[in-house]
Amino acid sequence: MARLTPSNKDLAVEQRTSTDPASWPARRGDTWAELQPLLDRLFLPFEEWIAERVAAHGARDILDIGCGAGATTLAIARRLGPGARCTGIDISPALTAIARCRATAARLDHVEFVTGDAQRHNFGRRHHDAVVSRFGIMFFDDPVVAFARIAGAVRPGGTLECAVWRSAADNPFMATAERVIAPIAGGDTPSDPHAPGQFAFADARRVAAILEASGWTEIDIQPFALPCTMTVAELSLYIRRMGRAGMVLPTLDAPARRDAEARLDAAFAPFVTDGMARFDAACWSVRARTP
């Protein structure tokens, strides 16, 4: 069994926490910002998948929901060229700040990043050709309202092209940390499967009903999976910082934290071969059109 040991630098990053642990933008957004290079490499297959599909549609004005640090938005902008326009929106100021810096560094003048909640944001006139998202649409507290508002930002006949996670059972890698941490945190009671979160859109029939109720048409939801990889060092940092483990570990005393980390390492060891962690990300391809 491989022992996953972070470097001193990784531990230093790991110990940095937000001043407001209850706030998603402050805590989760800051974590995603700090781990942006790792996460971009991990989900690169999805970035390429979405950029390819958008290019195939011939869209020229793109809206990226939950754009994070901008990887997908920027990939689409590079793929479509300067004649296109790409806008990313994310609730985290830390992530959109990184995204703007990346766009400037890449000299992508046809890209804009907005900090805001897509469920409540005023998108203005209907001019976008396509809406995309890489794991950014499962967190709305009222998804019907959110998708109706997003539809209002898209021209008639415009497209929706998103990737969302299937169930935790279909994604054992993504469910492992929660399985280990839940008993330690005293929260092993099953939660509402439809609550905003990573697996909120695991039920394809529910997703279709949400889109239909919010005014989308030609709804097509298909299963697909893409392979994801990271090094053992990256895995060590990932499982200590992301999700519920990232919130619980800093609250434990030193012995309890060491024990929890050892349990996490052991639980993730089956995913590691030849110094690399490998898993298939099981998702839904969600496609739809505005009338």
Short mmCIF file of C-alpha atoms in Angstrom, two decimals:
data_model
loop_
_atom_site.label_atom_id
_atom_site.label_comp_id
_atom_site.label_asym_id
_atom_site.label_seq_id
_atom_site.Cartn_x
_atom_site.Cartn_y
_atom_site.Cartn_z
CA MET A 1 0.00 0.00 0.00
CA ALA A 2 1.44 3.34 -1.01
CA ARG A 3 1.75 5.92 1.78
CA LEU A 4 0.73 9.33 0.44
CA THR A 5 2.94 11.95 2.04
CA PRO A 6 2.67 15.64 1.13
CA SER A 7 5.74 17.82 0.81
CA ASN A 8 6.47 20.61 3.31
CA LYS A 9 5.23 23.11 0.74
CA ASP A 10 1.99 21.20 0.33
CA LEU A 11 1.51 21.09 4.10
CA ALA A 12 2.02 24.84 4.31
CA VAL A 13 -0.68 25.40 1.69
CA GLU A 14 -2.92 22.88 3.42
CA GLN A 15 -2.80 24.79 6.69
CA ARG A 16 -4.10 28.02 5.13
CA THR A 17 -7.82 28.43 5.82
CA SER A 18 -10.46 31.02 5.11
CA THR A 19 -11.57 33.57 7.67
CA ASP A 20 -15.17 32.52 7.06
CA PRO A 21 -15.42 28.71 6.96
CA ALA A 22 -19.20 28.81 6.51
CA SER A 23 -19.01 30.74 3.27
CA TRP A 24 -18.70 28.81 -0.01
CA PRO A 25 -17.10 31.72 -1.89
CA ALA A 26 -14.65 32.33 0.93
CA ARG A 27 -13.71 28.78 1.88
CA ARG A 28 -14.35 26.51 -1.10
CA GLY A 29 -13.51 29.18 -3.66
CA ASP A 30 -10.22 29.93 -1.95
CA THR A 31 -9.35 26.24 -1.91
CA TRP A 32 -10.13 25.86 -5.61
CA ALA A 33 -8.05 28.97 -6.29
CA GLU A 34 -5.05 27.57 -4.42
CA LEU A 35 -5.34 24.21 -6.15
CA GLN A 36 -6.17 25.65 -9.58
CA PRO A 37 -3.17 24.14 -11.47
CA LEU A 38 -3.85 20.69 -10.02
CA LEU A 39 -7.57 20.83 -10.75
CA ASP A 40 -7.04 22.13 -14.28
CA ARG A 41 -4.75 19.20 -15.04
CA LEU A 42 -7.18 16.74 -13.44
CA PHE A 43 -10.21 17.91 -15.42
CA LEU A 44 -8.40 18.73 -18.67
CA PRO A 45 -10.30 15.96 -20.53
CA PHE A 46 -13.59 17.75 -19.78
CA GLU A 47 -12.21 21.12 -20.84
CA GLU A 48 -11.27 19.61 -24.20
CA TRP A 49 -14.61 17.78 -24.47
CA ILE A 50 -16.67 20.95 -24.02
CA ALA A 51 -14.48 23.07 -26.30
CA GLU A 52 -14.83 20.48 -29.06
CA ARG A 53 -18.60 20.35 -28.78
CA VAL A 54 -18.99 24.13 -28.76
CA ALA A 55 -16.81 24.43 -31.84
CA ALA A 56 -18.92 21.80 -33.59
CA HIS A 57 -22.07 23.88 -32.99
CA GLY A 58 -20.56 26.93 -34.66
CA ALA A 59 -21.39 29.15 -31.67
CA ARG A 60 -19.59 32.49 -31.44
CA ASP A 61 -20.87 33.99 -28.16
CA ILE A 62 -20.42 31.66 -25.20
CA LEU A 63 -21.55 31.87 -21.55
CA ASP A 64 -19.71 29.58 -19.10
CA ILE A 65 -21.66 28.96 -15.87
CA GLY A 66 -19.58 28.23 -12.76
CA CYS A 67 -16.43 28.99 -14.72
CA GLY A 68 -14.10 28.72 -11.73
CA ALA A 69 -10.59 29.88 -12.56
CA GLY A 70 -11.52 30.06 -16.24
CA ALA A 71 -9.94 26.95 -17.74
CA THR A 72 -12.93 25.97 -19.87
CA THR A 73 -13.78 29.54 -20.87
CA LEU A 74 -10.20 30.17 -21.98
CA ALA A 75 -9.98 26.86 -23.83
CA ILE A 76 -13.12 27.75 -25.80
CA ALA A 77 -11.78 31.25 -26.49
CA ARG A 78 -8.55 29.81 -27.88
CA ARG A 79 -10.46 27.26 -29.92
CA LEU A 80 -12.91 29.76 -31.46
CA GLY A 81 -10.41 32.57 -32.01
CA PRO A 82 -10.65 36.35 -31.61
CA GLY A 83 -13.84 36.64 -33.65
CA ALA A 84 -15.78 34.96 -30.86
CA ARG A 85 -16.79 36.28 -27.43
CA CYS A 86 -16.62 34.23 -24.24
CA THR A 87 -18.03 35.18 -20.83
CA GLY A 88 -17.49 33.23 -17.63
CA ILE A 89 -19.44 33.73 -14.40
CA ASP A 90 -18.60 32.30 -10.99
CA ILE A 91 -19.68 33.05 -7.44
CA SER A 92 -16.11 33.06 -6.09
CA PRO A 93 -14.20 36.37 -6.30
CA ALA A 94 -10.91 34.50 -5.79
CA LEU A 95 -11.54 32.31 -8.82
CA THR A 96 -12.72 35.05 -11.16
CA ALA A 97 -9.70 37.15 -10.18
CA ILE A 98 -7.41 34.31 -11.28
CA ALA A 99 -9.44 33.86 -14.46
CA ARG A 100 -9.04 37.53 -15.40
CA CYS A 101 -5.29 37.38 -14.82
CA ARG A 102 -5.03 34.28 -16.97
CA ALA A 103 -6.98 35.91 -19.80
CA THR A 104 -4.74 38.97 -19.66
CA ALA A 105 -1.58 36.88 -19.62
CA ALA A 106 -2.83 34.90 -22.62
CA ARG A 107 -3.82 38.13 -24.44
CA LEU A 108 -7.34 36.86 -24.92
CA ASP A 109 -9.13 40.18 -25.24
CA HIS A 110 -12.40 38.56 -26.29
CA VAL A 111 -12.92 37.00 -22.83
CA GLU A 112 -14.76 38.51 -19.85
CA PHE A 113 -15.20 37.14 -16.33
CA VAL A 114 -18.02 38.16 -14.02
CA THR A 115 -18.33 37.52 -10.28
CA GLY A 116 -21.90 36.62 -9.45
CA ASP A 117 -24.55 34.01 -8.68
CA ALA A 118 -25.94 32.76 -11.99
CA GLN A 119 -29.31 32.04 -10.34
CA ARG A 120 -29.76 35.73 -9.53
CA HIS A 121 -27.50 37.56 -11.97
CA ASN A 122 -28.97 40.02 -14.48
CA PHE A 123 -27.57 38.75 -17.78
CA GLY A 124 -29.21 41.50 -19.82
CA ARG A 125 -30.35 41.03 -23.40
CA ARG A 126 -30.55 37.61 -25.06
CA HIS A 127 -27.39 37.42 -27.11
CA HIS A 128 -25.39 34.31 -26.15
CA ASP A 129 -25.29 31.50 -28.72
CA ALA A 130 -24.45 28.79 -26.21
CA VAL A 131 -24.25 28.11 -22.49
CA VAL A 132 -21.64 25.67 -21.21
CA SER A 133 -20.59 24.35 -17.82
CA ARG A 134 -18.04 21.93 -16.48
CA PHE A 135 -19.45 20.80 -13.12
CA GLY A 136 -20.82 24.26 -12.34
CA ILE A 137 -24.61 23.91 -12.46
CA MET A 138 -25.39 21.50 -9.59
CA PHE A 139 -25.30 24.09 -6.80
CA PHE A 140 -28.42 26.20 -7.33
CA ASP A 141 -30.88 26.30 -4.42
CA ASP A 142 -33.72 26.73 -6.94
CA PRO A 143 -32.54 25.13 -10.20
CA VAL A 144 -35.78 25.83 -12.12
CA VAL A 145 -35.45 29.56 -11.44
CA ALA A 146 -31.73 29.41 -12.24
CA PHE A 147 -32.14 27.69 -15.60
CA ALA A 148 -35.02 29.97 -16.56
CA ARG A 149 -32.78 32.97 -15.90
CA ILE A 150 -29.92 31.42 -17.85
CA ALA A 151 -32.28 30.63 -20.74
CA GLY A 152 -33.20 34.30 -20.79
CA ALA A 153 -29.59 35.14 -21.61
CA VAL A 154 -29.53 32.89 -24.69
CA ARG A 155 -30.87 33.76 -28.13
CA PRO A 156 -33.72 31.66 -29.57
CA GLY A 157 -32.34 28.33 -30.74
CA GLY A 158 -29.23 28.68 -28.61
CA THR A 159 -27.71 25.62 -26.97
CA LEU A 160 -26.90 24.31 -23.51
CA GLU A 161 -23.88 21.97 -23.27
CA CYS A 162 -22.90 20.79 -19.81
CA ALA A 163 -21.15 18.02 -17.94
CA VAL A 164 -22.51 17.00 -14.53
CA TRP A 165 -21.63 14.13 -12.23
CA ARG A 166 -23.65 10.95 -12.17
CA SER A 167 -24.19 9.29 -8.79
CA ALA A 168 -21.71 8.68 -6.00
CA ALA A 169 -22.14 4.96 -6.67
CA ASP A 170 -20.98 5.56 -10.25
CA ASN A 171 -18.01 7.60 -8.98
CA PRO A 172 -16.29 5.65 -6.21
CA PHE A 173 -13.21 7.87 -6.34
CA MET A 174 -15.27 10.99 -5.70
CA ALA A 175 -17.22 9.31 -2.89
CA THR A 176 -14.23 7.89 -1.02
CA ALA A 177 -13.25 10.92 1.08
CA GLU A 178 -16.82 11.50 2.25
CA ARG A 179 -17.12 7.83 3.22
CA VAL A 180 -13.98 8.10 5.37
CA ILE A 181 -14.64 11.53 6.88
CA ALA A 182 -18.37 11.20 7.65
CA PRO A 183 -17.96 8.96 10.76
CA ILE A 184 -15.09 11.14 12.01
CA ALA A 185 -17.20 14.27 11.60
CA GLY A 186 -20.23 12.62 13.17
CA GLY A 187 -22.30 13.16 10.06
CA ASP A 188 -22.92 9.72 8.62
CA THR A 189 -26.69 10.29 8.27
CA PRO A 190 -27.64 10.21 4.57
CA SER A 191 -28.27 13.69 3.20
CA ASP A 192 -30.89 14.85 0.71
CA PRO A 193 -29.64 13.49 -2.64
CA HIS A 194 -31.15 16.51 -4.43
CA ALA A 195 -29.55 19.13 -2.18
CA PRO A 196 -27.14 21.48 -3.99
CA GLY A 197 -23.82 19.71 -4.34
CA GLN A 198 -21.62 17.54 -6.49
CA PHE A 199 -24.19 14.77 -7.06
CA ALA A 200 -27.35 16.89 -7.09
CA PHE A 201 -27.93 16.09 -10.77
CA ALA A 202 -27.27 12.36 -10.53
CA ASP A 203 -30.89 11.60 -11.48
CA ALA A 204 -31.14 12.29 -15.21
CA ARG A 205 -34.94 12.27 -15.14
CA ARG A 206 -34.94 15.01 -12.53
CA VAL A 207 -32.48 17.07 -14.59
CA ALA A 208 -34.70 16.73 -17.65
CA ALA A 209 -37.74 17.81 -15.63
CA ILE A 210 -35.88 20.87 -14.31
CA LEU A 211 -34.83 21.94 -17.79
CA GLU A 212 -38.31 21.40 -19.22
CA ALA A 213 -39.90 23.40 -16.39
CA SER A 214 -37.45 26.26 -16.96
CA GLY A 215 -38.24 26.57 -20.67
CA TRP A 216 -35.57 24.50 -22.41
CA THR A 217 -36.43 22.17 -25.29
CA GLU A 218 -34.82 19.29 -27.24
CA ILE A 219 -33.38 17.98 -23.97
CA ASP A 220 -30.86 15.17 -24.43
CA ILE A 221 -29.05 13.59 -21.48
CA GLN A 222 -26.55 10.81 -22.15
CA PRO A 223 -24.04 8.98 -19.93
CA PHE A 224 -20.34 9.25 -20.64
CA ALA A 225 -17.07 8.88 -18.76
CA LEU A 226 -13.60 10.32 -19.19
CA PRO A 227 -10.34 9.10 -17.62
CA CYS A 228 -8.69 11.38 -15.07
CA THR A 229 -5.19 11.10 -13.58
CA MET A 230 -2.97 12.79 -11.02
CA THR A 231 0.33 12.05 -9.38
CA VAL A 232 0.52 10.54 -5.90
CA ALA A 233 1.78 13.87 -4.55
CA GLU A 234 -1.18 15.66 -6.12
CA LEU A 235 -3.58 13.05 -4.75
CA SER A 236 -2.20 13.56 -1.25
CA LEU A 237 -2.88 17.29 -1.44
CA TYR A 238 -6.24 16.80 -3.15
CA ILE A 239 -7.70 14.49 -0.51
CA ARG A 240 -6.50 16.70 2.33
CA ARG A 241 -7.87 19.96 0.93
CA MET A 242 -10.95 19.26 -1.16
CA GLY A 243 -14.55 18.66 -0.09
CA ARG A 244 -15.64 17.80 3.41
CA ALA A 245 -12.24 16.40 4.33
CA GLY A 246 -10.71 19.78 3.60
CA MET A 247 -13.13 21.39 6.04
CA VAL A 248 -12.92 18.76 8.78
CA LEU A 249 -9.18 18.02 8.95
CA PRO A 250 -8.12 21.52 10.13
CA THR A 251 -10.58 21.25 13.06
CA LEU A 252 -9.00 18.05 14.47
CA ASP A 253 -6.22 17.87 17.03
CA ALA A 254 -2.88 16.53 15.82
CA PRO A 255 -3.36 12.82 16.73
CA ALA A 256 -6.90 12.72 15.32
CA ARG A 257 -5.79 14.46 12.17
CA ARG A 258 -2.92 12.02 11.61
CA ASP A 259 -5.33 9.12 12.08
CA ALA A 260 -7.85 10.63 9.66
CA GLU A 261 -5.17 11.26 7.05
CA ALA A 262 -3.92 7.68 7.39
CA ARG A 263 -7.46 6.43 6.83
CA LEU A 264 -7.82 8.62 3.76
CA ASP A 265 -4.50 7.42 2.36
CA ALA A 266 -5.48 3.80 2.84
CA ALA A 267 -8.91 4.31 1.27
CA PHE A 268 -7.45 5.95 -1.85
CA ALA A 269 -4.52 3.53 -2.24
CA PRO A 270 -6.50 1.15 -4.54
CA PHE A 271 -6.70 3.95 -7.11
CA VAL A 272 -2.90 4.27 -7.27
CA THR A 273 -0.67 2.32 -9.67
CA ASP A 274 2.88 3.13 -10.77
CA GLY A 275 2.91 6.45 -8.95
CA MET A 276 -0.32 7.73 -10.54
CA ALA A 277 -3.90 7.91 -9.29
CA ARG A 278 -6.39 6.95 -11.99
CA PHE A 279 -10.17 6.93 -12.12
CA ASP A 280 -13.01 7.30 -14.60
CA ALA A 281 -15.25 10.31 -14.04
CA ALA A 282 -18.80 9.09 -14.72
CA CYS A 283 -20.97 11.96 -15.92
CA TRP A 284 -24.05 13.02 -17.80
CA SER A 285 -23.78 14.98 -21.01
CA VAL A 286 -26.64 17.50 -20.73
CA ARG A 287 -27.77 19.15 -23.95
CA ALA A 288 -30.78 21.37 -24.66
CA ARG A 289 -31.99 24.36 -26.69
CA THR A 290 -33.93 27.51 -26.09
CA PRO A 291 -37.19 27.64 -28.10
#
